[in-house]
Amino acid sequence: MSIRLKLLLSYAAMLIIPLILILLITSLLLVSLRGNLTSVKGAYESTENMFDHDVVEHVAKGIWRSVQRDPELWLDRPYLDEMTTELQKNDAGLVIRQNNTLFYQSAIFDQAIDLASILPPYKSPGSITHDILRKSGNVDYEIMQFDSRNQTQQSTLFIVLKINPIVYFIHRYFMVMFFGLLVILIGTHVLLTTYMSKNIIKPLQALRGAAREIKEGRLDFSLGVARKDEIGQLSTAFEEMRFRLQESLEVQKQYEINRKELIASISHDLRTPLTAIRGYVDGIIEGVADTPEKSRKYMQTIAMKADELDHLINELFLYSKLDLNRLPFQFETVHLWPFFHDWTEELMFELEKKGILLRTEINIAPSICVTMDRDHFRRVLNNIIQNSERYMDKTAPIIQIAANEVDDSVVIELTDNGSGIEPKALQHIFERFYRVDESRNANTGGSGLGLAISKQIMEGHGGSIDARSQLFEGTTIILSIPIVQGSRSE
């Protein structure tokens, strides 16, 4: 349920619930006072018949004083009719009882009403009793009783008022109803406010606390999300933001560690040829190379070390460009079979000089084309071959190259029978700056960027690079590059 709907329902409930409770209480009161709800309409049709207690009491006392002064008025029907007319203006009537017999009653009373049953008994001479409540059928009455006695009979004057139960109840219990209504309204608001606070304010406070934690740089917490409304969606987005921010900081920390490792590695690799160059230069300056042969040997060594420096710098520069996506690829459509034929012929000549046997198995149609940057793709292949040469430890070194069509790609496998790679290291060989051999000796040393550069180049070609290896038996690097659509049918 959305927050907007919750608010609408809560505000409606704050109005409707008190009204329903008031109507319910009123209905219960009507039923208890009148027996049913049939007279509700009549009770509100007019307010002219609402009794005025003070007026009725004033008339009643006037009648009592008159009959006390002139007892004959007890039997004077014209006088009694006149008083009845005065009382009827306030929905009241007059009843006179003598010796338990009703001598006179106002015409306002229905003959079907058994007045004798609701009139209280005689009390004592001269007694006056107010506010005696009686009920006959569905009608309520309030009775004022005036008792008198002479030598022969007991006489009682009754002033009987028809009571509107609603008006009477409100007249008597108005303050109780008013404060009860206040309690209901306040209770409803408190309950709804508590509910809305729990469902809206507290989650927002939790979000504010989480934002404060992030501001302070503390991201190792979790924001519990168990809602499906807008706040739940906001909490989910916030939690995802926190998680991604934490990941980015961890990646940044790893980058910083890698950067430091790179600086240390490059510094070591650069220092080694520089130290050699400085030593040979000092030898020439100090006259150690005192023959033309020694001078030539020293100069050749200096040139070789300078080439090593140039290679390291070029690797670092290339990797930086690839990492920043600032190296443009010169893509072209290339027939892969002729490309492999030319490259493997050159490679075979180079490997023969090093005593390495090259085997090839190119199972692709001459018409197969791929989109590639020739120079960069060659760099990938050469990086892999150089790694194979670097870690060769067999007396009969072999490198095998196989190319096959698999679905819509060409899969190239370059396999050697070198020292292999440990399983725990195999999953990291394409990471930046990772080196299987951390000793950086003259035979296996390197910048640690070759395979990372190869991975970026293959991804730039829309392909992939993977590896499998068996320790002490050899390693296979697997390249995959998409085939140009339609080239199979050429």
Short mmCIF file of C-alpha atoms in Angstrom, two decimals:
data_model
loop_
_atom_site.label_atom_id
_atom_site.label_comp_id
_atom_site.label_asym_id
_atom_site.label_seq_id
_atom_site.Cartn_x
_atom_site.Cartn_y
_atom_site.Cartn_z
CA MET A 1 0.00 0.00 0.00
CA SER A 2 1.41 3.39 -0.99
CA ILE A 3 2.10 6.15 1.53
CA ARG A 4 -0.32 8.44 -0.28
CA LEU A 5 -3.12 5.92 0.14
CA LYS A 6 -2.16 5.36 3.75
CA LEU A 7 -2.38 9.08 4.45
CA LEU A 8 -5.75 9.37 2.72
CA LEU A 9 -7.12 6.43 4.66
CA SER A 10 -5.73 7.71 7.94
CA TYR A 11 -7.23 11.16 7.50
CA ALA A 12 -10.56 9.62 6.48
CA ALA A 13 -10.42 7.36 9.52
CA MET A 14 -9.73 10.33 11.78
CA LEU A 15 -13.06 11.78 10.62
CA ILE A 16 -15.18 8.71 10.02
CA ILE A 17 -14.31 6.66 13.11
CA PRO A 18 -15.41 9.33 15.62
CA LEU A 19 -18.62 9.93 13.66
CA ILE A 20 -19.40 6.22 13.57
CA LEU A 21 -18.75 5.94 17.30
CA ILE A 22 -20.99 8.93 18.01
CA LEU A 23 -23.80 7.50 15.88
CA LEU A 24 -23.37 4.11 17.51
CA ILE A 25 -23.51 5.57 21.03
CA THR A 26 -26.55 7.67 20.11
CA SER A 27 -28.33 4.66 18.63
CA LEU A 28 -27.62 2.60 21.75
CA LEU A 29 -28.94 5.39 23.93
CA LEU A 30 -32.11 5.66 21.85
CA VAL A 31 -32.69 1.93 22.07
CA SER A 32 -32.12 1.92 25.82
CA LEU A 33 -34.34 4.95 26.42
CA ARG A 34 -37.13 4.39 23.90
CA GLY A 35 -37.01 0.69 23.22
CA ASN A 36 -36.54 1.14 19.44
CA LEU A 37 -35.49 3.65 16.81
CA THR A 38 -38.94 4.36 15.35
CA SER A 39 -39.35 7.65 17.16
CA VAL A 40 -36.01 9.16 16.15
CA LYS A 41 -37.51 11.04 13.23
CA GLY A 42 -40.25 12.51 15.35
CA ALA A 43 -37.79 13.52 18.00
CA TYR A 44 -35.99 15.80 15.57
CA GLU A 45 -38.88 17.09 13.47
CA SER A 46 -39.61 19.92 15.84
CA THR A 47 -38.09 21.59 18.86
CA GLU A 48 -41.26 23.43 19.85
CA ASN A 49 -42.30 20.71 22.27
CA MET A 50 -39.02 20.62 24.17
CA PHE A 51 -39.95 21.19 27.80
CA ASP A 52 -38.77 24.19 29.74
CA HIS A 53 -38.41 22.81 33.24
CA ASP A 54 -38.42 26.24 34.91
CA VAL A 55 -41.70 27.32 33.29
CA VAL A 56 -43.44 24.05 34.14
CA GLU A 57 -42.17 24.19 37.72
CA HIS A 58 -43.35 27.79 38.04
CA VAL A 59 -46.87 26.88 36.80
CA ALA A 60 -46.93 23.82 39.04
CA LYS A 61 -46.07 25.80 42.16
CA GLY A 62 -48.68 28.42 41.21
CA ILE A 63 -51.35 25.72 41.02
CA TRP A 64 -50.21 24.27 44.35
CA ARG A 65 -50.39 27.59 46.13
CA SER A 66 -53.84 28.26 44.66
CA VAL A 67 -55.33 24.97 45.81
CA GLN A 68 -53.70 25.39 49.19
CA ARG A 69 -55.46 28.72 49.63
CA ASP A 70 -58.73 27.53 48.13
CA PRO A 71 -59.23 23.75 48.48
CA GLU A 72 -62.37 24.00 46.35
CA LEU A 73 -60.11 24.45 43.30
CA TRP A 74 -59.30 20.72 43.54
CA LEU A 75 -62.77 20.16 42.11
CA ASP A 76 -63.04 23.21 39.84
CA ARG A 77 -62.76 21.72 36.36
CA PRO A 78 -62.73 25.09 34.47
CA TYR A 79 -59.76 26.18 36.54
CA LEU A 80 -58.06 22.83 36.02
CA ASP A 81 -58.71 23.03 32.25
CA GLU A 82 -57.19 26.52 32.19
CA MET A 83 -54.07 25.25 33.98
CA THR A 84 -53.95 22.27 31.61
CA THR A 85 -53.93 24.63 28.63
CA GLU A 86 -50.99 26.51 30.16
CA LEU A 87 -49.07 23.30 30.80
CA GLN A 88 -49.70 21.90 27.33
CA LYS A 89 -47.59 24.72 25.89
CA ASN A 90 -44.60 22.92 27.40
CA ASP A 91 -45.72 19.38 26.57
CA ALA A 92 -46.93 18.77 30.12
CA GLY A 93 -50.24 17.79 31.70
CA LEU A 94 -52.14 17.83 34.98
CA VAL A 95 -53.37 14.81 36.95
CA ILE A 96 -55.30 14.88 40.25
CA ARG A 97 -55.69 11.78 42.35
CA GLN A 98 -58.03 11.54 45.35
CA ASN A 99 -57.94 8.46 47.59
CA ASN A 100 -56.14 6.42 44.90
CA THR A 101 -58.72 7.40 42.26
CA LEU A 102 -57.86 9.59 39.29
CA PHE A 103 -60.23 12.51 39.53
CA TYR A 104 -58.82 14.58 36.67
CA GLN A 105 -56.27 14.18 33.88
CA SER A 106 -55.32 16.42 30.97
CA ALA A 107 -56.40 15.52 27.48
CA ILE A 108 -52.74 15.45 26.41
CA PHE A 109 -52.48 11.94 27.80
CA ASP A 110 -53.58 9.09 25.60
CA GLN A 111 -56.41 7.13 27.15
CA ALA A 112 -54.49 3.96 26.38
CA ILE A 113 -51.77 5.02 28.79
CA ASP A 114 -52.24 3.56 32.25
CA LEU A 115 -51.37 6.66 34.27
CA ALA A 116 -52.29 4.94 37.51
CA SER A 117 -49.44 2.50 37.03
CA ILE A 118 -46.74 5.15 36.58
CA LEU A 119 -47.85 7.62 39.26
CA PRO A 120 -45.95 7.31 42.53
CA PRO A 121 -47.86 6.57 45.75
CA TYR A 122 -49.00 9.16 48.31
CA LYS A 123 -46.19 10.14 50.66
CA SER A 124 -47.17 12.64 53.34
CA PRO A 125 -49.26 15.79 53.71
CA GLY A 126 -47.55 18.88 52.29
CA SER A 127 -44.68 16.95 50.67
CA ILE A 128 -43.34 18.04 47.28
CA THR A 129 -41.29 15.63 45.15
CA HIS A 130 -39.46 16.59 41.93
CA ASP A 131 -37.91 14.69 39.01
CA ILE A 132 -39.59 11.34 39.36
CA LEU A 133 -38.91 9.42 36.14
CA ARG A 134 -41.38 6.88 34.79
CA LYS A 135 -41.80 5.03 31.49
CA SER A 136 -45.00 3.87 29.82
CA GLY A 137 -44.61 2.04 26.54
CA ASN A 138 -42.11 3.99 24.43
CA VAL A 139 -42.81 7.31 26.20
CA ASP A 140 -40.84 8.69 29.12
CA TYR A 141 -42.36 10.97 31.73
CA GLU A 142 -41.04 13.28 34.43
CA ILE A 143 -43.40 13.76 37.38
CA MET A 144 -43.73 16.49 40.03
CA GLN A 145 -45.80 15.35 43.02
CA PHE A 146 -47.64 17.60 45.51
CA ASP A 147 -49.42 15.75 48.36
CA SER A 148 -52.25 17.22 50.53
CA ARG A 149 -54.74 15.82 53.09
CA ASN A 150 -57.92 16.97 54.74
CA GLN A 151 -60.19 15.25 57.23
CA THR A 152 -61.89 12.98 54.69
CA GLN A 153 -59.44 12.29 51.85
CA GLN A 154 -55.88 12.27 50.53
CA SER A 155 -55.28 14.44 47.47
CA THR A 156 -52.25 14.50 45.18
CA LEU A 157 -51.49 16.95 42.40
CA PHE A 158 -49.26 15.55 39.64
CA ILE A 159 -47.59 17.63 36.95
CA VAL A 160 -46.56 15.11 34.28
CA LEU A 161 -44.13 16.08 31.50
CA LYS A 162 -43.56 14.09 28.34
CA ILE A 163 -39.80 13.84 27.96
CA ASN A 164 -37.94 13.81 24.67
CA PRO A 165 -35.25 11.25 25.60
CA ILE A 166 -32.61 12.73 23.31
CA VAL A 167 -33.10 16.27 24.52
CA TYR A 168 -33.36 15.16 28.10
CA PHE A 169 -30.23 13.05 27.85
CA ILE A 170 -28.27 15.84 26.19
CA HIS A 171 -29.60 18.33 28.73
CA ARG A 172 -28.40 16.19 31.62
CA TYR A 173 -25.29 14.47 30.23
CA PHE A 174 -23.97 17.06 27.82
CA MET A 175 -20.62 17.50 29.61
CA VAL A 176 -20.08 13.75 29.87
CA MET A 177 -20.79 13.31 26.15
CA PHE A 178 -18.60 16.27 25.28
CA PHE A 179 -15.58 14.96 27.20
CA GLY A 180 -16.26 11.45 25.93
CA LEU A 181 -16.16 12.74 22.37
CA LEU A 182 -12.89 14.53 23.10
CA VAL A 183 -11.40 11.32 24.49
CA ILE A 184 -12.50 9.41 21.39
CA LEU A 185 -11.06 12.01 19.01
CA ILE A 186 -7.79 12.33 20.95
CA GLY A 187 -7.45 8.56 21.23
CA THR A 188 -8.08 8.11 17.50
CA HIS A 189 -5.53 10.75 16.60
CA VAL A 190 -2.95 9.32 19.00
CA LEU A 191 -3.36 5.80 17.62
CA LEU A 192 -3.20 6.96 13.99
CA THR A 193 -0.26 9.25 14.70
CA THR A 194 1.58 6.39 16.40
CA TYR A 195 0.85 4.10 13.47
CA MET A 196 1.99 6.64 10.88
CA SER A 197 5.07 7.43 12.96
CA LYS A 198 5.99 3.77 13.04
CA ASN A 199 5.40 3.27 9.32
CA ILE A 200 6.80 6.53 7.93
CA ILE A 201 8.80 8.60 10.40
CA LYS A 202 10.90 5.77 11.86
CA PRO A 203 12.03 4.42 8.44
CA LEU A 204 12.90 7.97 7.39
CA GLN A 205 14.87 8.43 10.59
CA ALA A 206 16.69 5.18 9.82
CA LEU A 207 17.51 6.53 6.35
CA ARG A 208 18.77 9.75 7.91
CA GLY A 209 20.97 7.76 10.29
CA ALA A 210 22.29 5.70 7.39
CA ALA A 211 23.07 8.88 5.44
CA ARG A 212 24.96 10.19 8.47
CA GLU A 213 26.96 6.94 8.62
CA ILE A 214 27.87 7.30 4.94
CA LYS A 215 28.80 10.94 5.52
CA GLU A 216 31.20 9.81 8.24
CA GLY A 217 32.68 7.25 5.86
CA ARG A 218 31.26 4.18 7.60
CA LEU A 219 29.78 1.83 5.01
CA ASP A 220 29.99 -1.53 6.80
CA PHE A 221 26.34 -1.66 7.83
CA SER A 222 23.14 -2.97 6.33
CA LEU A 223 19.84 -1.12 6.06
CA GLY A 224 17.10 -3.66 6.69
CA VAL A 225 14.36 -3.42 4.04
CA ALA A 226 11.07 -5.25 4.58
CA ARG A 227 8.55 -2.95 2.89
CA LYS A 228 7.04 -2.69 -0.57
CA ASP A 229 5.78 0.90 -0.55
CA GLU A 230 7.62 4.06 -1.62
CA ILE A 231 9.74 4.09 1.55
CA GLY A 232 10.66 0.47 0.93
CA GLN A 233 11.67 1.34 -2.64
CA LEU A 234 13.68 4.30 -1.35
CA SER A 235 15.36 2.10 1.27
CA THR A 236 16.17 -0.51 -1.38
CA ALA A 237 17.70 2.15 -3.66
CA PHE A 238 19.61 3.60 -0.71
CA GLU A 239 20.93 0.18 0.28
CA GLU A 240 21.99 -0.51 -3.30
CA MET A 241 23.73 2.87 -3.42
CA ARG A 242 25.54 2.09 -0.15
CA PHE A 243 26.56 -1.35 -1.42
CA ARG A 244 27.84 0.03 -4.71
CA LEU A 245 29.67 2.83 -2.93
CA GLN A 246 31.26 0.32 -0.61
CA GLU A 247 32.26 -1.80 -3.61
CA SER A 248 33.72 1.22 -5.39
CA LEU A 249 35.74 2.15 -2.31
CA GLU A 250 37.02 -1.39 -2.05
CA VAL A 251 37.93 -1.33 -5.73
CA GLN A 252 39.59 2.03 -5.21
CA LYS A 253 41.59 0.60 -2.32
CA GLN A 254 42.58 -2.34 -4.50
CA TYR A 255 43.56 0.06 -7.27
CA GLU A 256 45.68 1.96 -4.80
CA ILE A 257 47.36 -1.27 -3.70
CA ASN A 258 47.86 -2.22 -7.35
CA ARG A 259 49.25 1.22 -8.12
CA LYS A 260 51.77 0.91 -5.32
CA GLU A 261 52.69 -2.59 -6.50
CA LEU A 262 53.02 -1.26 -10.05
CA ILE A 263 55.28 1.56 -8.94
CA ALA A 264 57.39 -0.88 -6.92
CA SER A 265 57.51 -3.39 -9.79
CA ILE A 266 58.27 -0.85 -12.49
CA SER A 267 60.86 0.79 -10.27
CA HIS A 268 62.55 -2.57 -9.80
CA ASP A 269 62.38 -3.43 -13.50
CA LEU A 270 63.65 -0.03 -14.54
CA ARG A 271 66.42 -0.01 -11.95
CA THR A 272 67.87 -3.31 -13.17
CA PRO A 273 68.71 -2.25 -16.76
CA LEU A 274 69.61 1.27 -15.61
CA THR A 275 72.10 -0.18 -13.12
CA ALA A 276 73.60 -2.32 -15.86
CA ILE A 277 73.77 0.63 -18.28
CA ARG A 278 75.41 2.80 -15.62
CA GLY A 279 77.95 0.07 -14.85
CA TYR A 280 78.95 -0.39 -18.46
CA VAL A 281 79.07 3.37 -19.06
CA ASP A 282 81.33 3.76 -16.00
CA GLY A 283 83.50 0.95 -17.36
CA ILE A 284 83.91 2.77 -20.66
CA ILE A 285 84.62 6.11 -18.92
CA GLU A 286 87.15 4.54 -16.55
CA GLY A 287 88.92 2.80 -19.43
CA VAL A 288 88.00 -0.75 -18.44
CA ALA A 289 86.94 -1.37 -22.05
CA ASP A 290 90.45 -0.80 -23.26
CA THR A 291 90.14 -2.80 -26.46
CA PRO A 292 87.85 -2.35 -29.46
CA GLU A 293 86.28 -5.76 -28.75
CA LYS A 294 85.41 -4.86 -25.13
CA SER A 295 84.11 -1.46 -26.18
CA ARG A 296 81.84 -3.08 -28.78
CA LYS A 297 80.60 -5.64 -26.22
CA TYR A 298 79.88 -2.90 -23.68
CA MET A 299 78.00 -0.83 -26.24
CA GLN A 300 75.95 -3.83 -27.37
CA THR A 301 75.00 -4.56 -23.75
CA ILE A 302 74.02 -0.94 -23.21
CA ALA A 303 71.85 -1.04 -26.35
CA MET A 304 70.17 -4.28 -25.20
CA LYS A 305 69.39 -2.84 -21.75
CA ALA A 306 68.06 0.32 -23.39
CA ASP A 307 65.72 -1.86 -25.48
CA GLU A 308 64.49 -3.51 -22.28
CA LEU A 309 63.76 -0.08 -20.82
CA ASP A 310 61.97 0.96 -23.96
CA HIS A 311 59.85 -2.19 -23.88
CA LEU A 312 58.84 -1.68 -20.26
CA ILE A 313 57.92 1.95 -20.86
CA ASN A 314 55.92 1.05 -23.96
CA GLU A 315 54.03 -1.67 -22.04
CA LEU A 316 53.15 0.74 -19.26
CA PHE A 317 52.11 3.47 -21.70
CA LEU A 318 49.95 1.03 -23.70
CA TYR A 319 48.27 -0.32 -20.60
CA SER A 320 47.52 3.20 -19.35
CA LYS A 321 45.87 4.13 -22.65
CA LEU A 322 43.80 0.94 -22.68
CA ASP A 323 42.80 1.40 -19.06
CA LEU A 324 41.61 4.95 -19.76
CA ASN A 325 39.92 3.93 -23.05
CA ARG A 326 42.08 6.41 -24.91
CA LEU A 327 43.66 3.99 -27.35
CA PRO A 328 41.75 4.00 -30.65
CA PHE A 329 41.40 0.69 -32.49
CA GLN A 330 41.89 0.65 -36.24
CA PHE A 331 39.30 -2.00 -37.05
CA GLU A 332 39.10 -3.67 -40.44
CA THR A 333 37.55 -6.80 -41.89
CA VAL A 334 40.27 -9.47 -42.09
CA HIS A 335 40.23 -12.95 -43.64
CA LEU A 336 41.46 -14.96 -40.67
CA TRP A 337 43.01 -17.94 -42.48
CA PRO A 338 45.60 -15.90 -44.49
CA PHE A 339 46.31 -13.83 -41.37
CA PHE A 340 47.13 -16.97 -39.36
CA HIS A 341 49.14 -18.48 -42.20
CA ASP A 342 51.44 -15.45 -42.42
CA TRP A 343 51.76 -15.05 -38.63
CA THR A 344 52.52 -18.73 -37.95
CA GLU A 345 55.20 -18.79 -40.69
CA GLU A 346 56.99 -15.87 -39.06
CA LEU A 347 56.53 -17.41 -35.62
CA MET A 348 57.86 -20.77 -36.70
CA PHE A 349 61.05 -19.17 -37.98
CA GLU A 350 61.57 -17.33 -34.65
CA LEU A 351 60.83 -20.38 -32.50
CA GLU A 352 63.15 -22.66 -34.50
CA LYS A 353 66.05 -20.39 -33.56
CA LYS A 354 65.13 -20.93 -29.89
CA GLY A 355 64.71 -24.68 -30.24
CA ILE A 356 60.93 -24.64 -29.76
CA LEU A 357 58.73 -26.86 -31.94
CA LEU A 358 55.57 -25.19 -33.31
CA ARG A 359 52.54 -27.23 -34.33
CA THR A 360 49.50 -25.65 -36.00
CA GLU A 361 46.00 -26.91 -36.73
CA ILE A 362 43.96 -24.22 -38.49
CA ASN A 363 40.46 -25.63 -39.14
CA ILE A 364 38.68 -22.58 -40.49
CA ALA A 365 37.36 -21.84 -43.95
CA PRO A 366 39.38 -19.37 -46.06
CA SER A 367 36.25 -17.20 -46.39
CA ILE A 368 35.88 -16.63 -42.63
CA CYS A 369 36.27 -12.95 -41.76
CA VAL A 370 36.58 -11.18 -38.44
CA THR A 371 36.72 -7.51 -37.48
CA MET A 372 40.07 -6.76 -35.87
CA ASP A 373 42.89 -4.31 -35.38
CA ARG A 374 45.76 -6.29 -36.92
CA ASP A 375 48.55 -4.77 -34.83
CA HIS A 376 46.76 -5.11 -31.51
CA PHE A 377 45.58 -8.66 -32.24
CA ARG A 378 49.15 -9.61 -33.13
CA ARG A 379 50.23 -8.11 -29.79
CA VAL A 380 47.78 -10.42 -28.00
CA LEU A 381 49.14 -13.48 -29.79
CA ASN A 382 52.76 -12.42 -29.26
CA ASN A 383 52.18 -11.71 -25.54
CA ILE A 384 50.85 -15.24 -25.10
CA ILE A 385 53.75 -16.79 -27.04
CA GLN A 386 56.28 -14.76 -25.00
CA ASN A 387 54.72 -16.01 -21.76
CA SER A 388 54.93 -19.58 -23.06
CA GLU A 389 58.61 -19.09 -23.93
CA ARG A 390 59.32 -17.50 -20.55
CA TYR A 391 57.98 -20.42 -18.54
CA MET A 392 59.27 -23.29 -20.71
CA ASP A 393 61.08 -25.89 -18.57
CA LYS A 394 61.00 -29.00 -20.75
CA THR A 395 63.93 -30.40 -22.71
CA ALA A 396 61.68 -30.66 -25.78
CA PRO A 397 59.57 -27.46 -25.71
CA ILE A 398 56.42 -27.46 -27.85
CA ILE A 399 53.84 -24.82 -28.64
CA GLN A 400 50.60 -25.81 -30.38
CA ILE A 401 48.17 -23.43 -32.08
CA ALA A 402 44.63 -24.55 -33.03
CA ALA A 403 41.81 -22.51 -34.57
CA ASN A 404 38.23 -23.80 -34.97
CA GLU A 405 34.80 -22.44 -35.76
CA VAL A 406 32.46 -22.65 -32.77
CA ASP A 407 28.96 -21.27 -33.33
CA ASP A 408 29.40 -17.64 -34.48
CA SER A 409 32.99 -17.28 -33.28
CA VAL A 410 36.48 -18.49 -34.03
CA VAL A 411 38.14 -20.11 -31.02
CA ILE A 412 41.93 -20.03 -30.96
CA GLU A 413 43.85 -22.21 -28.50
CA LEU A 414 47.54 -21.64 -27.80
CA THR A 415 49.00 -24.53 -25.77
CA ASP A 416 52.51 -25.04 -24.35
CA ASN A 417 54.14 -27.82 -22.35
CA GLY A 418 55.74 -25.47 -19.84
CA SER A 419 55.67 -25.42 -16.05
CA GLY A 420 51.93 -24.78 -15.81
CA ILE A 421 50.10 -22.57 -13.31
CA GLU A 422 48.78 -23.40 -9.86
CA PRO A 423 44.94 -23.46 -9.62
CA LYS A 424 44.83 -20.66 -7.05
CA ALA A 425 46.92 -18.44 -9.33
CA LEU A 426 45.14 -19.34 -12.58
CA GLN A 427 42.07 -17.22 -11.79
CA HIS A 428 44.22 -14.11 -11.31
CA ILE A 429 46.55 -14.20 -14.32
CA PHE A 430 44.44 -11.69 -16.30
CA GLU A 431 44.27 -9.19 -13.45
CA ARG A 432 46.21 -5.98 -13.54
CA PHE A 433 49.79 -6.22 -12.31
CA TYR A 434 49.45 -9.87 -11.28
CA ARG A 435 52.52 -12.05 -11.67
CA VAL A 436 52.74 -15.78 -11.10
CA ASP A 437 56.48 -15.47 -10.47
CA GLU A 438 57.12 -12.58 -8.07
CA SER A 439 60.91 -13.01 -8.08
CA ARG A 440 61.35 -11.03 -11.33
CA ASN A 441 64.47 -12.91 -12.31
CA ALA A 442 66.03 -12.46 -15.67
CA ASN A 443 64.29 -15.45 -17.20
CA THR A 444 60.72 -15.03 -16.00
CA GLY A 445 60.56 -11.37 -15.07
CA GLY A 446 58.17 -8.93 -16.72
CA SER A 447 55.88 -6.04 -16.05
CA GLY A 448 52.88 -8.21 -15.18
CA LEU A 449 50.81 -6.30 -17.73
CA GLY A 450 51.02 -8.57 -20.76
CA LEU A 451 47.93 -10.71 -20.13
CA ALA A 452 45.99 -7.76 -18.67
CA ILE A 453 46.67 -5.85 -21.89
CA SER A 454 45.63 -8.92 -23.92
CA LYS A 455 42.34 -9.13 -22.02
CA GLN A 456 41.52 -5.47 -22.65
CA ILE A 457 42.33 -5.83 -26.36
CA MET A 458 40.15 -8.92 -26.71
CA GLU A 459 37.27 -7.20 -24.93
CA GLY A 460 37.72 -4.24 -27.26
CA HIS A 461 37.27 -6.67 -30.15
CA GLY A 462 34.05 -8.02 -28.66
CA GLY A 463 35.77 -11.29 -27.84
CA SER A 464 37.10 -13.02 -24.74
CA ILE A 465 40.21 -14.64 -23.29
CA ASP A 466 40.42 -17.53 -20.87
CA ALA A 467 42.94 -20.06 -19.59
CA ARG A 468 43.28 -23.59 -18.35
CA SER A 469 46.41 -25.16 -16.97
CA GLN A 470 47.85 -28.29 -15.40
CA LEU A 471 50.75 -27.77 -13.03
CA PHE A 472 54.06 -29.12 -14.43
CA GLU A 473 52.34 -30.14 -17.68
CA GLY A 474 51.47 -26.90 -19.50
CA THR A 475 49.00 -24.08 -20.08
CA THR A 476 46.39 -23.32 -22.73
CA ILE A 477 45.20 -19.78 -23.47
CA ILE A 478 41.84 -19.65 -25.25
CA LEU A 479 40.83 -16.70 -27.45
CA SER A 480 37.38 -16.15 -28.93
CA ILE A 481 36.56 -13.55 -31.58
CA PRO A 482 33.19 -13.07 -33.38
CA ILE A 483 32.83 -14.00 -37.05
CA VAL A 484 31.50 -11.35 -39.44
CA GLN A 485 27.97 -12.27 -40.42
CA GLY A 486 27.71 -13.73 -43.92
CA SER A 487 31.43 -14.47 -44.30
CA ARG A 488 30.87 -18.23 -44.16
CA SER A 489 28.95 -18.16 -47.47
CA GLU A 490 31.52 -16.17 -49.41
#
